[in-house]
Short mmCIF file of C-alpha atoms in Angstrom, two decimals:
data_model
loop_
_atom_site.label_atom_id
_atom_site.label_comp_id
_atom_site.label_asym_id
_atom_site.label_seq_id
_atom_site.Cartn_x
_atom_site.Cartn_y
_atom_site.Cartn_z
CA MET A 1 204.80 65.90 69.75
CA GLY A 2 204.29 69.62 69.27
CA ALA A 3 203.11 69.27 65.69
CA SER A 4 199.91 67.51 66.61
CA THR A 5 198.93 69.98 69.31
CA MET A 6 199.45 72.81 66.87
CA ARG A 7 197.03 71.46 64.40
CA SER A 8 194.93 74.35 63.22
CA LEU A 9 191.97 72.66 61.58
CA ARG A 10 189.62 70.92 63.95
CA LEU A 11 186.71 69.52 62.00
CA LEU A 12 185.58 66.89 64.48
CA LEU A 13 182.16 67.89 65.78
CA PRO A 14 181.61 68.95 68.55
CA VAL A 15 185.03 69.18 70.07
CA MET A 16 185.71 70.46 73.57
CA ILE A 17 189.00 72.26 73.22
CA LEU A 18 190.52 73.46 76.44
CA GLY A 19 193.37 75.12 74.62
CA VAL A 20 195.95 74.23 77.21
CA CYS A 21 198.67 71.64 77.32
CA HIS A 22 197.45 68.35 78.67
CA ALA A 23 199.17 66.00 81.00
CA GLY A 24 199.95 62.76 79.19
CA TRP A 25 201.61 62.96 75.82
CA ALA A 26 200.56 59.54 74.66
CA GLN A 27 199.85 59.20 70.99
CA SER A 28 199.06 56.31 68.76
CA PRO A 29 202.22 54.20 68.87
CA THR A 30 202.47 53.20 65.24
CA TYR A 31 201.41 56.37 63.46
CA GLY A 32 202.02 59.10 66.01
CA LEU A 33 198.58 60.63 65.58
CA GLY A 34 195.99 61.86 68.04
CA ARG A 35 196.07 63.66 71.35
CA THR A 36 195.18 62.53 74.83
CA PRO A 37 191.94 64.02 76.10
CA SER A 38 191.92 65.22 79.67
CA ALA A 39 189.89 63.54 82.36
CA GLU A 40 187.49 66.50 82.37
CA GLU A 41 186.97 66.22 78.63
CA ILE A 42 186.28 62.53 78.87
CA ARG A 43 183.86 63.04 81.72
CA ALA A 44 181.97 65.68 79.74
CA TRP A 45 181.64 63.35 76.75
CA ASP A 46 180.95 60.19 78.71
CA ILE A 47 177.18 60.31 78.53
CA ALA A 48 176.39 56.72 77.60
CA ILE A 49 174.90 55.20 80.75
CA SER A 50 175.55 51.53 81.37
CA PRO A 51 172.74 49.39 82.81
CA THR A 52 174.87 49.27 85.94
CA GLY A 53 174.57 53.05 86.13
CA LYS A 54 178.25 53.66 86.67
CA GLU A 55 178.32 56.80 84.52
CA LEU A 56 175.37 58.39 86.32
CA PRO A 57 176.34 61.72 87.84
CA PRO A 58 175.40 62.77 91.37
CA GLY A 59 171.91 64.13 91.74
CA SER A 60 168.38 63.03 92.53
CA GLY A 61 164.76 63.67 91.65
CA THR A 62 161.20 62.60 92.32
CA ALA A 63 158.08 62.32 90.22
CA LYS A 64 156.60 65.46 91.83
CA GLU A 65 159.58 67.51 90.73
CA GLY A 66 159.47 65.90 87.35
CA ALA A 67 155.81 66.77 86.88
CA GLN A 68 156.52 70.49 86.89
CA LEU A 69 159.47 70.09 84.58
CA TYR A 70 157.43 67.96 82.22
CA ALA A 71 154.76 70.64 81.92
CA GLN A 72 157.35 73.30 81.22
CA LYS A 73 159.74 71.50 78.92
CA CYS A 74 158.12 68.41 77.48
CA ALA A 75 154.39 68.90 77.16
CA ALA A 76 154.68 71.18 74.15
CA CYS A 77 155.80 68.29 71.96
CA HIS A 78 154.75 65.19 73.86
CA GLY A 79 151.33 66.38 74.97
CA ALA A 80 150.19 67.52 78.40
CA SER A 81 148.99 64.01 79.20
CA GLY A 82 151.94 62.30 77.58
CA SER A 83 150.23 61.52 74.31
CA GLY A 84 148.57 63.25 71.42
CA GLY A 85 151.47 65.50 70.66
CA LYS A 86 153.68 65.51 67.62
CA ALA A 87 156.38 63.65 69.50
CA PRO A 88 156.06 60.01 70.57
CA THR A 89 153.76 58.95 73.37
CA LEU A 90 155.49 58.75 76.72
CA ILE A 91 152.69 57.89 79.10
CA ARG A 92 150.55 54.86 78.49
CA SER A 93 146.91 54.89 79.33
CA LYS A 94 143.88 52.88 78.30
CA SER A 95 142.23 55.67 76.46
CA THR A 96 145.09 57.00 74.43
CA SER A 97 146.68 55.52 71.39
CA THR A 98 150.38 54.97 71.63
CA ALA A 99 151.00 56.34 68.18
CA SER A 100 151.78 59.95 67.47
CA ALA A 101 148.84 62.14 66.52
CA PRO A 102 147.49 61.32 63.08
CA GLY A 103 149.35 63.25 60.46
CA ASN A 104 152.38 63.51 62.69
CA GLU A 105 153.58 59.94 62.51
CA GLN A 106 157.28 59.59 62.14
CA PRO A 107 157.76 56.63 59.85
CA CYS A 108 160.97 55.42 61.38
CA LEU A 109 159.56 55.28 64.89
CA ALA A 110 156.32 53.70 63.85
CA PRO A 111 157.45 50.08 64.18
CA CYS A 112 158.49 50.68 67.77
CA VAL A 113 155.54 52.77 68.86
CA ARG A 114 152.74 50.29 68.69
CA GLU A 115 149.70 49.71 70.82
CA GLY A 116 150.86 49.00 74.35
CA ASN A 117 154.46 49.66 73.50
CA VAL A 118 155.23 53.08 74.88
CA MET A 119 158.77 53.61 73.78
CA ALA A 120 160.23 54.49 77.14
CA LEU A 121 158.89 51.36 78.77
CA HIS A 122 160.27 48.92 76.24
CA SER A 123 163.78 49.18 77.57
CA PRO A 124 164.76 46.52 80.08
CA TYR A 125 166.64 49.17 82.06
CA ALA A 126 165.59 52.55 83.44
CA THR A 127 169.08 53.86 82.74
CA THR A 128 168.17 54.01 79.05
CA ILE A 129 165.52 56.62 79.82
CA TRP A 130 167.92 58.73 81.86
CA ASP A 131 170.54 58.39 79.14
CA TYR A 132 168.23 59.49 76.37
CA ILE A 133 166.62 62.43 78.15
CA ASN A 134 170.05 63.64 79.16
CA ARG A 135 171.66 63.37 75.75
CA GLY A 136 168.84 64.34 73.47
CA MET A 137 165.97 66.19 75.14
CA PRO A 138 164.32 68.66 74.84
CA PHE A 139 164.74 68.32 71.13
CA LEU A 140 166.78 71.20 69.75
CA GLN A 141 167.67 72.30 73.28
CA GLU A 142 169.82 69.37 74.21
CA GLY A 143 172.12 69.84 77.13
CA MET A 144 169.95 72.34 78.99
CA LEU A 145 168.78 69.83 81.59
CA LYS A 146 170.76 69.44 84.78
CA PRO A 147 171.24 65.98 86.28
CA ASN A 148 168.66 66.63 89.03
CA GLU A 149 166.13 67.57 86.38
CA VAL A 150 166.84 64.43 84.38
CA TYR A 151 166.37 62.31 87.50
CA GLY A 152 163.08 64.12 88.15
CA LEU A 153 161.77 63.66 84.64
CA THR A 154 162.78 60.01 84.60
CA ALA A 155 160.99 59.52 87.90
CA PHE A 156 157.92 61.30 86.58
CA LEU A 157 157.70 59.11 83.48
CA LEU A 158 158.27 55.92 85.43
CA TYR A 159 155.65 56.91 87.99
CA LYS A 160 153.04 57.82 85.39
CA ASN A 161 153.61 54.49 83.67
CA GLY A 162 153.19 52.57 86.89
CA VAL A 163 156.76 51.44 87.43
CA ILE A 164 157.62 53.38 90.60
CA GLN A 165 155.77 55.26 93.34
CA GLU A 166 155.24 58.98 93.33
CA ASP A 167 157.55 59.54 96.27
CA ASP A 168 160.39 57.31 95.16
CA VAL A 169 163.66 59.18 94.97
CA LEU A 170 165.78 58.38 91.94
CA ASP A 171 169.50 58.84 92.14
CA ALA A 172 172.65 57.17 90.86
CA GLN A 173 172.11 54.22 93.20
CA THR A 174 168.38 53.62 92.98
CA LEU A 175 167.88 54.23 89.27
CA PRO A 176 169.81 51.19 88.02
CA GLN A 177 167.94 48.95 90.43
CA ILE A 178 164.50 49.65 89.04
CA LYS A 179 162.95 46.55 87.56
CA MET A 180 161.39 47.55 84.27
CA PRO A 181 158.37 45.67 82.91
CA ASN A 182 160.38 44.37 79.95
CA ARG A 183 163.36 43.40 82.05
CA ASP A 184 163.63 39.91 80.56
CA GLY A 185 162.49 40.84 77.10
CA TYR A 186 165.76 40.50 75.28
CA ALA A 187 168.43 38.08 74.28
CA ILE A 188 171.95 38.96 73.24
CA PRO A 189 173.08 36.29 70.82
CA GLU A 190 176.62 35.14 70.45
CA TRP A 191 178.38 36.51 67.41
CA LYS A 192 181.78 35.67 65.98
CA PRO A 193 183.20 36.65 62.61
CA GLY A 194 182.41 34.10 59.95
CA MET A 195 179.90 32.16 61.98
CA PRO A 196 176.88 31.00 60.02
CA ARG A 197 173.61 32.70 60.85
CA PRO A 198 171.80 30.49 63.32
CA PHE A 199 168.72 28.87 61.85
CA SER A 200 166.97 26.06 63.61
CA ALA A 201 164.16 24.01 62.21
CA LYS A 202 161.64 26.77 62.91
CA PRO A 203 159.77 28.00 59.81
CA MET B 1 187.47 60.20 70.60
CA ILE B 2 188.14 56.60 71.51
CA HIS B 3 188.19 55.86 75.23
CA GLY B 4 186.96 53.45 77.85
CA MET B 5 188.71 50.15 78.49
CA VAL B 6 191.80 51.17 76.53
CA ASP B 7 195.43 51.78 77.37
CA ARG B 8 195.56 55.16 75.63
CA PRO B 9 192.38 57.18 75.17
CA LEU B 10 192.91 59.27 72.08
CA GLU B 11 191.14 62.00 70.19
CA PHE B 12 191.74 62.39 66.47
CA THR B 13 191.02 65.28 64.17
CA MET B 14 189.56 64.67 60.72
CA GLU B 15 192.92 65.55 59.24
CA GLU B 16 194.60 62.87 61.31
CA LEU B 17 191.99 60.25 60.47
CA LYS B 18 192.67 60.83 56.79
CA ARG B 19 196.35 60.23 57.39
CA PHE B 20 195.77 56.72 58.64
CA PRO B 21 195.90 53.93 56.07
CA SER B 22 192.54 53.76 54.37
CA VAL B 23 190.51 51.25 52.45
CA SER B 24 187.63 51.60 50.03
CA ARG B 25 184.97 48.93 50.01
CA ILE B 26 181.54 48.50 48.55
CA HIS B 27 178.87 47.73 51.12
CA PHE B 28 175.12 47.79 51.38
CA ILE B 29 173.41 49.47 54.28
CA GLU B 30 169.89 48.29 54.94
CA CYS B 31 167.33 49.39 57.47
CA LEU B 32 165.75 46.86 59.81
CA GLY B 33 162.43 48.23 58.62
CA ASN B 34 163.07 47.13 55.05
CA HIS B 35 160.26 44.67 54.64
CA SER B 36 156.96 44.43 52.89
CA LYS B 37 153.51 45.34 54.08
CA PRO B 38 150.22 44.38 52.45
CA GLU B 39 149.59 47.91 51.21
CA TYR B 40 152.94 48.13 49.43
CA LYS B 41 152.77 47.79 45.69
CA THR B 42 156.16 48.53 44.18
CA VAL B 43 159.60 47.06 44.67
CA GLN B 44 160.74 50.47 45.88
CA GLU B 45 158.28 50.15 48.73
CA THR B 46 158.88 46.51 49.55
CA HIS B 47 162.65 46.49 49.28
CA GLY B 48 163.74 50.10 48.98
CA LEU B 49 165.12 50.98 52.42
CA THR B 50 168.61 50.09 51.37
CA SER B 51 171.47 51.48 49.38
CA CYS B 52 174.92 50.58 48.23
CA SER B 53 178.02 52.73 48.11
CA GLU B 54 181.74 52.59 48.00
CA TRP B 55 182.90 53.54 51.47
CA THR B 56 186.36 54.97 52.15
CA GLY B 57 187.85 55.15 55.59
CA VAL B 58 190.08 53.74 58.29
CA PRO B 59 189.45 50.25 59.58
CA LEU B 60 188.13 50.55 63.11
CA SER B 61 190.34 47.62 64.07
CA LEU B 62 193.38 49.71 63.24
CA LEU B 63 192.24 52.56 65.47
CA LEU B 64 191.38 50.16 68.29
CA LYS B 65 194.83 48.64 68.11
CA GLU B 66 196.33 52.10 68.32
CA VAL B 67 194.49 52.87 71.54
CA GLY B 68 195.16 49.42 72.93
CA VAL B 69 192.04 47.50 73.91
CA GLN B 70 192.25 46.06 77.41
CA LYS B 71 191.43 42.57 78.53
CA GLY B 72 187.85 42.15 79.59
CA ALA B 73 186.45 44.50 76.97
CA ALA B 74 183.69 42.89 74.95
CA TRP B 75 181.63 45.68 73.37
CA VAL B 76 181.97 49.16 71.98
CA VAL B 77 179.46 51.97 72.10
CA SER B 78 179.55 54.18 69.01
CA GLU B 79 177.97 57.59 69.29
CA GLY B 80 177.00 60.34 66.88
CA SER B 81 177.03 64.07 67.31
CA GLU B 82 173.61 64.98 65.95
CA GLU B 83 170.86 66.38 68.18
CA VAL B 84 169.93 63.11 69.87
CA LYS B 85 173.50 61.73 69.68
CA GLY B 86 172.33 58.31 68.65
CA ALA B 87 174.48 55.60 70.17
CA GLY B 88 174.51 51.83 69.87
CA SER B 89 176.37 48.83 71.27
CA ILE B 90 178.44 46.70 68.92
CA ARG B 91 180.32 43.53 69.76
CA LEU B 92 184.05 44.08 70.04
CA ALA B 93 184.53 41.03 67.83
CA LYS B 94 182.72 42.86 65.05
CA ALA B 95 184.48 46.15 65.75
CA MET B 96 187.79 44.36 65.35
CA ASP B 97 186.59 42.54 62.24
CA ASP B 98 185.59 44.71 59.29
CA CYS B 99 184.04 47.93 60.58
CA LEU B 100 185.13 51.10 58.85
CA VAL B 101 185.37 54.63 60.20
CA CYS B 102 184.44 56.37 56.98
CA TYR B 103 184.86 59.86 55.64
CA GLY B 104 184.40 59.08 51.98
CA GLN B 105 181.44 57.84 50.02
CA ASN B 106 181.58 57.11 46.30
CA GLY B 107 184.76 59.04 45.86
CA GLU B 108 183.79 62.19 47.67
CA ALA B 109 183.25 63.37 51.23
CA LEU B 110 180.26 61.98 53.09
CA ARG B 111 177.12 63.93 52.42
CA PRO B 112 175.52 65.69 55.40
CA GLN B 113 172.59 63.29 55.39
CA GLN B 114 174.99 60.37 55.28
CA GLY B 115 176.82 61.50 58.39
CA PHE B 116 179.38 64.13 57.31
CA PRO B 117 182.18 64.26 58.27
CA LEU B 118 182.47 60.78 59.72
CA ARG B 119 180.39 57.67 60.05
CA LEU B 120 180.76 54.08 61.04
CA VAL B 121 180.06 51.34 58.53
CA VAL B 122 179.30 47.96 60.07
CA PRO B 123 179.06 45.60 57.10
CA GLY B 124 176.25 43.11 57.20
CA PHE B 125 174.56 44.46 60.31
CA GLU B 126 171.28 46.31 60.39
CA GLY B 127 171.32 49.94 59.40
CA ILE B 128 171.15 51.60 62.77
CA TYR B 129 174.57 50.29 63.74
CA ASN B 130 176.12 52.43 61.02
CA THR B 131 176.44 55.47 63.26
CA LYS B 132 176.35 58.78 61.43
CA TRP B 133 178.11 61.98 62.46
CA LEU B 134 180.41 59.74 64.48
CA ARG B 135 182.13 61.46 67.36
CA ARG B 136 183.02 58.84 69.95
CA ILE B 137 183.72 55.19 70.49
CA LYS B 138 183.78 53.87 74.03
CA VAL B 139 185.21 50.43 74.66
CA VAL B 140 183.17 48.70 77.36
CA ASP B 141 182.60 45.33 78.94
CA ARG B 142 178.88 44.85 78.35
CA TYR B 143 175.89 45.62 76.18
CA TYR B 144 174.82 49.15 77.05
CA MET B 145 171.11 49.10 76.10
CA THR B 146 171.20 52.54 74.53
CA TYR B 147 168.23 54.21 72.94
CA ASN B 148 169.17 52.75 69.56
CA ASP B 149 169.62 49.35 71.12
CA TYR B 150 166.39 48.91 73.03
CA GLY B 151 164.20 49.73 70.06
CA HIS B 152 165.43 46.59 68.32
CA ILE B 153 165.76 44.02 71.04
CA GLN B 154 164.19 40.61 70.57
CA LYS B 155 163.33 38.03 73.15
CA ASP B 156 164.02 35.14 70.82
CA GLU B 157 167.75 34.64 70.50
CA GLU B 158 167.56 33.37 66.96
CA ILE B 159 165.53 36.32 65.76
CA ALA B 160 167.87 38.65 67.62
CA ALA B 161 170.82 37.10 65.80
CA LEU B 162 169.26 38.07 62.48
CA THR B 163 169.56 41.75 63.32
CA PHE B 164 173.24 41.25 63.84
CA GLN B 165 173.92 39.57 60.57
CA TRP B 166 171.76 40.03 57.51
CA GLY B 167 171.51 37.34 54.94
CA PRO B 168 171.32 37.70 51.19
CA LYS B 169 168.09 38.94 49.68
CA SER B 170 166.91 38.88 46.13
CA VAL B 171 164.02 40.44 44.32
CA ILE B 172 163.14 40.97 40.69
CA THR B 173 163.14 44.70 40.09
CA PHE B 174 162.14 44.48 36.47
CA PRO B 175 159.56 43.71 35.33
CA SER B 176 157.58 44.76 38.37
CA ARG B 177 154.67 46.94 39.36
CA TYR B 178 154.45 50.02 37.14
CA LEU B 179 157.37 48.66 35.14
CA PRO B 180 155.78 46.35 32.63
CA ALA B 181 157.84 44.46 30.12
CA HIS B 182 157.13 45.43 26.54
CA TRP B 183 159.03 42.74 24.77
CA PRO B 184 157.84 41.77 21.34
CA GLY B 185 157.70 38.12 20.75
CA LEU B 186 156.63 37.12 24.21
CA VAL B 187 153.52 35.08 24.16
CA ARG B 188 151.41 33.73 26.89
CA ARG B 189 150.27 30.21 26.95
CA ARG B 190 146.68 29.93 27.90
CA ARG B 191 145.76 27.80 30.76
CA ARG B 192 145.32 24.22 29.80
CA SER B 193 141.68 24.26 30.75
CA GLN B 194 141.01 26.65 27.90
CA GLY B 195 142.42 24.38 25.29
CA GLY B 196 146.09 25.25 25.30
CA SER B 197 146.22 27.63 22.33
CA ILE B 198 148.90 30.27 22.21
CA HIS B 199 148.10 33.91 21.76
CA ARG B 200 150.30 36.92 21.28
CA ARG B 201 149.80 39.24 24.10
CA ARG B 202 151.62 42.04 25.79
CA PRO B 203 152.09 40.88 29.32
CA ASP B 204 150.80 43.39 31.82
CA LEU B 205 152.25 42.84 35.17
CA GLU B 206 149.40 43.75 37.43
CA GLY B 207 151.01 42.08 40.33
CA GLY B 208 154.64 42.19 41.21
CA PRO B 209 156.75 39.98 43.39
CA ASP B 210 155.41 39.79 46.90
CA SER B 211 152.32 41.71 46.01
CA GLY B 212 148.79 40.60 46.57
CA GLY B 213 147.57 43.74 44.91
CA GLY B 214 145.66 42.00 42.18
CA THR B 215 143.29 40.11 44.39
CA SER B 216 140.97 43.00 45.03
CA LYS B 217 140.13 43.07 41.34
CA GLY B 218 139.72 39.37 41.07
CA ALA B 219 143.02 38.78 39.32
CA HIS B 220 145.72 36.78 41.02
CA PRO B 221 149.40 37.45 40.63
CA VAL B 222 151.12 34.20 39.81
CA TRP B 223 154.25 32.93 38.24
CA HIS B 224 153.19 32.31 34.71
CA GLY B 225 155.02 30.59 31.96
CA LEU B 226 155.68 32.58 28.84
CA GLU B 227 157.15 31.18 25.73
CA VAL B 228 159.77 33.12 23.89
CA GLY B 229 160.36 31.11 20.82
CA ARG B 230 160.98 27.77 22.36
CA THR B 231 162.43 29.12 25.57
CA ARG B 232 160.29 29.18 28.61
CA VAL B 233 160.61 32.38 30.60
CA CYS B 234 158.88 32.75 33.91
CA THR B 235 157.74 36.13 35.08
CA PRO B 236 155.05 37.26 37.47
CA VAL B 237 151.91 38.28 35.65
CA ALA B 238 148.31 38.72 36.52
CA LEU B 239 145.90 36.07 35.49
CA HIS B 240 143.07 37.01 33.29
CA ARG B 241 140.03 38.27 34.95
CA ARG B 242 137.50 35.54 35.23
CA THR B 243 134.19 36.20 33.57
CA GLY B 244 132.82 32.73 33.83
CA PRO B 245 133.85 29.19 34.45
CA GLY B 246 136.49 28.08 32.02
CA SER B 247 136.64 31.38 30.12
CA THR B 248 138.89 34.34 30.21
CA ASP B 249 138.21 37.95 29.50
CA ALA B 250 140.91 38.64 26.98
CA SER B 251 140.45 42.38 27.08
CA ALA B 252 141.38 42.49 30.73
CA THR B 253 144.85 41.39 29.94
CA ARG B 254 145.47 44.47 27.87
CA GLN B 255 145.01 46.83 30.78
CA THR B 256 147.75 49.32 30.87
CA LEU B 257 149.16 50.69 34.02
#
């Protein structure tokens, strides 16, 4: 048991090491490898937000609060109006193209950022937006946003794209209930190992 | 770290992962965006967003058995540790099938751009599932609609299924655009309307497979029969430029690229 906790080389990135003994000495039964992470460690890592919203932390925000944050933290890359910056368009409007500014196109995102398809709106669930802002934005300063700020920015983007009202309060309960425009726009096919790929008579 | 709907959430160091039994397998990884566009001219452009390596690592199924997957689990979310921490949902059935948690590529450690020190290889599924800089697997009961997921959703179930499981593809890489064949002895049979005589010619491959690039000049890429001795070999070539009804401009066929 002691040997694994005294391992000196930790190359797994990024690892939250508390440096104290943890309750629960479970290890992998067959090979005796691994350590049990604490509940706090798991909570800190558990940033994938289910469409049910069960991993959402406490907090709340509105579009008004988000507007200020957007100007401070997002506009530099995404454009003051939500488009025309070097980063993908976030706010759809009739007059703006939904592609990144010419010369700044990112080839991998191009298939998803088409006319009328503002990236953030394509998800059937608003939790995806919260998840992504929280885990990855602002680019190169990830992790600086507090939950309230993420709720505010999510509310701001949803308001500007016509999904919610300006005064709607987003929190862990209301966010998962938002009905996104593309709510029914996906199918999850069945998949089992070895099954043939399903082709009907369609060309 | 592997956690979620498991009996024993566990965190492994790289050293420990290398102590598990490992396998080495050769797999392609291909991007969903690997398809042709009208402006593409070469095979590299039309089919190039793919690569093949020998991957070395621990079967994910082995790790999942070690943590003990609970009843009711149906999906896993695999997450990377880069800036945006790209994460995607994968069916548990696939995770328990042939996914690999890899640290080796072609006999050496993963390269940084390939996800050093750890990545997931999901054989036969579209590229984005092959999470790089892997740091966490969460076992869950539903599709999580992550950022990686929603960019590739399809309303049609059949089309959606094709992102889960690629089929075989084939393309002729040589001869192709900018890679003409310079084989002595190949001759081109003239079209029958010109009388059927055989001329020695170096075939210039103006068009390549999938390309419509010749049409702007008036030549049409077609599958054309060439005779090598008495053997018929088919290869895509450009037709002669038409200078008049029933005639061909022989000089056009000697264009070099």
